[in-house]
mmCIF file of C-alpha atoms in Angstrom:
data_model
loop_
_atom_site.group_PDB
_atom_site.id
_atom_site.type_symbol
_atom_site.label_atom_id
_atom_site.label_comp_id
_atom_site.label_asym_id
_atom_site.label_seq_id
_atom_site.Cartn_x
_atom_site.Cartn_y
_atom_site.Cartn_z
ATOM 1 C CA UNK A 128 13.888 -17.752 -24.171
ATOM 2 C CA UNK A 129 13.257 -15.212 -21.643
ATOM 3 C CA UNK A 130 9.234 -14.480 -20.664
ATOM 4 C CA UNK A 131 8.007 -10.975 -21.319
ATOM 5 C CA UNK A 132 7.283 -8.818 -18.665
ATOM 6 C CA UNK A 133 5.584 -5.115 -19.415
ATOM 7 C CA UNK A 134 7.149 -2.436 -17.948
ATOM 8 C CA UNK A 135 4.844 0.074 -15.703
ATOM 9 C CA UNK A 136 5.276 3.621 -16.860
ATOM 10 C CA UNK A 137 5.612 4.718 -13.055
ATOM 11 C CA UNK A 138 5.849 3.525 -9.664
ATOM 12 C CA UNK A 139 3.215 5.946 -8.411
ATOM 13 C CA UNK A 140 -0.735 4.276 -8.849
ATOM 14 C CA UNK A 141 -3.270 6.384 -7.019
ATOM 15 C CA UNK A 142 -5.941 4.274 -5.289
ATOM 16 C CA UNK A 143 -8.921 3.523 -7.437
ATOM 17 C CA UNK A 144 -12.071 5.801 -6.891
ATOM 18 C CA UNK A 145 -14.284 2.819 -6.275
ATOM 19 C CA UNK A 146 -12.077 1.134 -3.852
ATOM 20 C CA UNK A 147 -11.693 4.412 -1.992
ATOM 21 C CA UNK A 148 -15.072 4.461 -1.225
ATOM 22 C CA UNK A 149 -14.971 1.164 -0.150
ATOM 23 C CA UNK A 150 -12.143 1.434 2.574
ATOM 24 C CA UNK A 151 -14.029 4.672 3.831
ATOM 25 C CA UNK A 152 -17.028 2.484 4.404
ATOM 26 C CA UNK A 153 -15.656 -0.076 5.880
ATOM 27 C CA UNK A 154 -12.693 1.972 7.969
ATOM 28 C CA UNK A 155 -13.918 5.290 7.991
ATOM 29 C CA UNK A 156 -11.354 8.535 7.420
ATOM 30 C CA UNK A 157 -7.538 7.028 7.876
ATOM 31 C CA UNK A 158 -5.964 8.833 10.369
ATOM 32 C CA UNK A 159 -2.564 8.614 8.007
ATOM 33 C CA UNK A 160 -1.714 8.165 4.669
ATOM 34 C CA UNK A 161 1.720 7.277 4.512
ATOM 35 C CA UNK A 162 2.384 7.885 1.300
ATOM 36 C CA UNK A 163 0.658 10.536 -0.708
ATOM 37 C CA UNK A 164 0.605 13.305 -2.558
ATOM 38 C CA UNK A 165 0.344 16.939 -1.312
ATOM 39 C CA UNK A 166 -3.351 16.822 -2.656
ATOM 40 C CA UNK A 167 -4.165 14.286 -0.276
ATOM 41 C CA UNK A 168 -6.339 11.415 -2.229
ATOM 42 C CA UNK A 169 -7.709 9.777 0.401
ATOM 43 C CA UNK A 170 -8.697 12.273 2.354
ATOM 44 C CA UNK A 171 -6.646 11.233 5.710
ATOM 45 C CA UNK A 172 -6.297 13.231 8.512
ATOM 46 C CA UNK A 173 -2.742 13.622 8.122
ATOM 47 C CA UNK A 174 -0.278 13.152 5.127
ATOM 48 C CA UNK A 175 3.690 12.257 4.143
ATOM 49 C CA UNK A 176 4.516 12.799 0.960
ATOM 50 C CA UNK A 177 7.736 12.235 -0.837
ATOM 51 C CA UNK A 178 9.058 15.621 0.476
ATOM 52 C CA UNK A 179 8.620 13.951 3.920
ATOM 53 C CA UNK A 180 10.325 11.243 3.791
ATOM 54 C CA UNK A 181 7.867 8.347 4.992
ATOM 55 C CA UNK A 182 11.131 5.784 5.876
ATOM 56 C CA UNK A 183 13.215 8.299 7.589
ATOM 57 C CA UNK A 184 13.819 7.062 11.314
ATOM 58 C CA UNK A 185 12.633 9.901 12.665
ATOM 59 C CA UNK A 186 8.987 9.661 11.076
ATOM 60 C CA UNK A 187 6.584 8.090 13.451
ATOM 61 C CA UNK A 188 3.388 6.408 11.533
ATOM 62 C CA UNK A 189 0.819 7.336 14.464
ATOM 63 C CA UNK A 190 -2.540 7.111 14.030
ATOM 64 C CA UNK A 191 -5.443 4.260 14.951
ATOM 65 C CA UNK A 192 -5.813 3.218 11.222
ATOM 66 C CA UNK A 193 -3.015 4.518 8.683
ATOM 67 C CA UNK A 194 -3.166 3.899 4.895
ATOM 68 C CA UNK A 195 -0.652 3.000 2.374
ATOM 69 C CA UNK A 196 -0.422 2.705 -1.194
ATOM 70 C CA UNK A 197 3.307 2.821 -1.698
ATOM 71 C CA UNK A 198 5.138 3.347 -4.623
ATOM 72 C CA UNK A 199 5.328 0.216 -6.726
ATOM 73 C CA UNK A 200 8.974 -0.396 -7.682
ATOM 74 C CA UNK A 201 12.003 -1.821 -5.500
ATOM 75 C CA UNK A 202 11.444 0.497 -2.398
ATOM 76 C CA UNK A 203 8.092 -1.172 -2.211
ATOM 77 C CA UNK A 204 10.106 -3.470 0.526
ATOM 78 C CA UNK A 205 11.354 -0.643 2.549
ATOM 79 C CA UNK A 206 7.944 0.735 2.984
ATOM 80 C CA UNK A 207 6.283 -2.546 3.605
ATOM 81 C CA UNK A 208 9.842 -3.370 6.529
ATOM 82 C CA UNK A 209 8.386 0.322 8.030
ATOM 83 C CA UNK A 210 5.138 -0.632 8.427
ATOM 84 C CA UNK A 211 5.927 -3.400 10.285
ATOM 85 C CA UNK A 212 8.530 -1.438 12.142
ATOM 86 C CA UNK A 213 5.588 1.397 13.270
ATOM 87 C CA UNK A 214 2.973 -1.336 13.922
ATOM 88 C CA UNK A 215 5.544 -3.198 16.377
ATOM 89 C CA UNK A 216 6.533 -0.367 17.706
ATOM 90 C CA UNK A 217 2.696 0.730 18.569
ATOM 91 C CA UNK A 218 2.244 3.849 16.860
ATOM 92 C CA UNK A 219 0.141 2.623 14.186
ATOM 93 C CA UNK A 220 -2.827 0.394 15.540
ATOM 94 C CA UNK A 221 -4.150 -0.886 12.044
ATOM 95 C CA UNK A 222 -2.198 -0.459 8.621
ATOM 96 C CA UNK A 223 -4.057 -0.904 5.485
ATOM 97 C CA UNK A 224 -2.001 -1.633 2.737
ATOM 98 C CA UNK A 225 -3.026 -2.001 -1.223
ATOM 99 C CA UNK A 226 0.055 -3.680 -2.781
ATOM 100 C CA UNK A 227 0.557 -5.295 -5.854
ATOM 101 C CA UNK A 228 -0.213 -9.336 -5.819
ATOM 102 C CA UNK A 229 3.515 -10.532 -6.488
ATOM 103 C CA UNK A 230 3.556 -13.990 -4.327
ATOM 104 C CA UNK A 231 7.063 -14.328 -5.495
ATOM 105 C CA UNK A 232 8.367 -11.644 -3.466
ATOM 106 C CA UNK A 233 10.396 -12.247 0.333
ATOM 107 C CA UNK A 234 8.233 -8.888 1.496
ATOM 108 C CA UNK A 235 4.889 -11.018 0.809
ATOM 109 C CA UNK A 236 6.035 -13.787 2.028
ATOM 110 C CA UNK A 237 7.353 -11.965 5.450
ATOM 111 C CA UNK A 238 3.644 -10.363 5.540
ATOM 112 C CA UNK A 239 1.829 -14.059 4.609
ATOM 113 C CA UNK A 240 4.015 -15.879 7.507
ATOM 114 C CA UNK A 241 1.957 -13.439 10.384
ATOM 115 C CA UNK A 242 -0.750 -14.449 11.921
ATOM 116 C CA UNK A 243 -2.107 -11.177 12.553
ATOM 117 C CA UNK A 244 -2.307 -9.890 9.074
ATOM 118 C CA UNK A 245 -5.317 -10.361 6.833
ATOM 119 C CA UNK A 246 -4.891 -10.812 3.190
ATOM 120 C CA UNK A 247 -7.548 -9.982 0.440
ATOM 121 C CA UNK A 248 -7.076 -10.728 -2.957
ATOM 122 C CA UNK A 249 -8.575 -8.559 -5.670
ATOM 123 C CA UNK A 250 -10.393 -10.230 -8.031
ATOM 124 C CA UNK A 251 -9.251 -8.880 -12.020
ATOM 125 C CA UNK A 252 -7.020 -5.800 -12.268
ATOM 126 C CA UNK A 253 -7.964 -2.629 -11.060
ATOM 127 C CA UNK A 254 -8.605 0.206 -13.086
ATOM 128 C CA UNK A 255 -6.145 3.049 -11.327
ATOM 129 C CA UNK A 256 -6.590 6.300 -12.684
ATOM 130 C CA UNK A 257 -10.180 5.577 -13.040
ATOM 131 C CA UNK A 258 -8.964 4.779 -16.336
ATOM 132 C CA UNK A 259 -6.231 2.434 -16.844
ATOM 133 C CA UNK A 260 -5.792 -0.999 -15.834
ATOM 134 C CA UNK A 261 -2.972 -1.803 -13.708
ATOM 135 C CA UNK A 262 -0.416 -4.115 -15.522
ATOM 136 C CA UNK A 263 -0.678 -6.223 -12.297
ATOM 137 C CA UNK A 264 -2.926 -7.892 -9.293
ATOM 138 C CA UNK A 265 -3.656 -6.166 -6.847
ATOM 139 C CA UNK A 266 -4.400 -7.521 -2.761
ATOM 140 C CA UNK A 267 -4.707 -5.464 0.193
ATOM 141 C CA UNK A 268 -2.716 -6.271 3.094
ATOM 142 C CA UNK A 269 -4.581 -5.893 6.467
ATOM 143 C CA UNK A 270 -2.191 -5.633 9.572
ATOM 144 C CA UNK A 271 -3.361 -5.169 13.137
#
C-alpha cells in the first residue's frame, strides 16, 4: 500500500499578504527578489523573473538582503545550491528564503547542517493566494 500524496496544481505560490508585511517589518524593502514575476510582489528593488533566468552563471544575486520564494517542484534544489553559491561568493549579504517544510529532503538538510542559517518554522499552513491553503508546511530559511 502506497501513502497518498496530493498533487499541487503548480509550482509557482506567491508569498502570503500577511507574511509580506511581516518580512517588510522586520527587513525592510529586499533589495532582490530572485524569483518573481514581472509584477513584482514584493515590492524589491530589483527583480528576475523566469525570462531571466535566476540560475544562469552569469546572474549575480547582489543586493544586502535578497528574497526568494522559488518555485516549488524539483528545481527547488537548484535555486536553494544558487543561493548558497551567491551568498559564498559575497554578492548577497542576507537571503531570505520561504520554502516548503520537507525535512526529508538533502537541500534541507545541506541548509540545517550550517551554522549560519536560521530556521523558522511556520506554525499551520499558509493561506497563499490569500485564499488557498498550501498543501504543505511552510519554514523560512534565514542565511547570512
Amino acid at each position: 500500500m502506497r501513502a497518498y500524496m496530493p498533487q499541487a496544481k503548480t509550482v509557482e505560490w506567491d508569498t502570503p499578504t500577511t507574511l509580506k508585511n511581516q518580512l517588510h517589518e522586520e527587513f525592510g524593502q529586499f533589495d532582490l527578489d530572485a524569483a518573481t514575476r514581472e509584477d513584482n510582489p514584493m515590492n524589491a528593488v530589483s527583480i528576475l523573473t523566469k525570462e531571466d533566468d535566476a540560475l544562469a552563471m552569469t546572474s549575480n544575486w547582489i543586493g544586502d538582503i535578497v528574497y526568494l520564494n522559488p518555485p516549488y517542484g524539483r528545481i527547488i534544489k537548484d535555486f536553494i545550491s544558487k543561493a548558497l553559491f551567491e551568498y559564498e561568493k559575497g554578492n548577497a549579504k542576507k537571503i531570505v528564503m520561504l520554502l516548503p517544510s520537507r525535512t526529508c529532503t538533502r537541500w534541507f538538510h545541506t541548509i540545517y547542517q550550517r551554522s549560519d542559517v536560521e530556521l523558522r518554522f511556520i506554525k499551520g499552513r499558509l493561506r497563499y493566494n490569500d485564499s488557498d491553503h498550501a498543501p504543505f508546511p511552510s519554514m523560512l530559511v534565514i542565511l547570512g
